[in-house]
């Protein structure tokens, strides 16, 4: 294990990316839609988002399996794959919400409460997962193994939940697009 003096400090990057990503997504819900691109058909993007979330979920499960097997090289590759699909999800998500109006869930009764519970927990945990995933990544890349393990025990299940519930939210709201 490397000493702390040889470690890079990624706090600035984590804080900047967290504020930029979460701030941009929050801004999307308050700003008017970009009209000059209204002719573009973006109706395929929610499905793409669900597919990307599915891949993130699968990559995270594979990364978890690989680390349980003590295969650090494969674990790292699957984590980087999960970050890649998450990055493309973010691009697609921002594009869609910059250009299209939000879709409202059309059912009522018990299923409406289930949907909103899943959606709200998904949104709140997705806000939290941004800095957690980045911190976990940088600690892993820096080979701060003990600190990486401590936060990864929380990051992995939360990120799995966020990616899976993203797919579930899509499946539940897709009839209303």
mmCIF file of N, CA, C and O in Angstrom, residues 59 63 88 114 155:
data_model
loop_
_atom_site.group_PDB
_atom_site.id
_atom_site.type_symbol
_atom_site.label_atom_id
_atom_site.label_comp_id
_atom_site.label_asym_id
_atom_site.label_seq_id
_atom_site.Cartn_x
_atom_site.Cartn_y
_atom_site.Cartn_z
ATOM 1 N N UNK A 59 -22.643 -4.384 -15.261
ATOM 2 C CA UNK A 59 -21.205 -4.158 -15.048
ATOM 3 C C UNK A 59 -20.869 -4.096 -13.555
ATOM 4 O O UNK A 59 -19.834 -4.601 -13.124
ATOM 5 N N UNK A 63 -18.427 -6.483 -11.576
ATOM 6 C CA UNK A 63 -17.318 -5.926 -10.789
ATOM 7 C C UNK A 63 -17.342 -6.485 -9.373
ATOM 8 O O UNK A 63 -16.290 -6.827 -8.811
ATOM 9 N N UNK A 88 -22.511 7.939 -20.565
ATOM 10 C CA UNK A 88 -23.378 8.028 -21.738
ATOM 11 C C UNK A 88 -24.848 8.180 -21.332
ATOM 12 O O UNK A 88 -25.610 8.876 -22.000
ATOM 13 N N UNK A 114 -46.393 3.149 -5.213
ATOM 14 C CA UNK A 114 -45.193 2.344 -5.454
ATOM 15 C C UNK A 114 -44.261 3.082 -6.406
ATOM 16 O O UNK A 114 -43.059 3.202 -6.150
ATOM 17 N N UNK A 155 -21.152 2.312 -1.392
ATOM 18 C CA UNK A 155 -21.340 2.777 -2.756
ATOM 19 C C UNK A 155 -21.941 1.697 -3.649
ATOM 20 O O UNK A 155 -22.884 1.967 -4.405
#
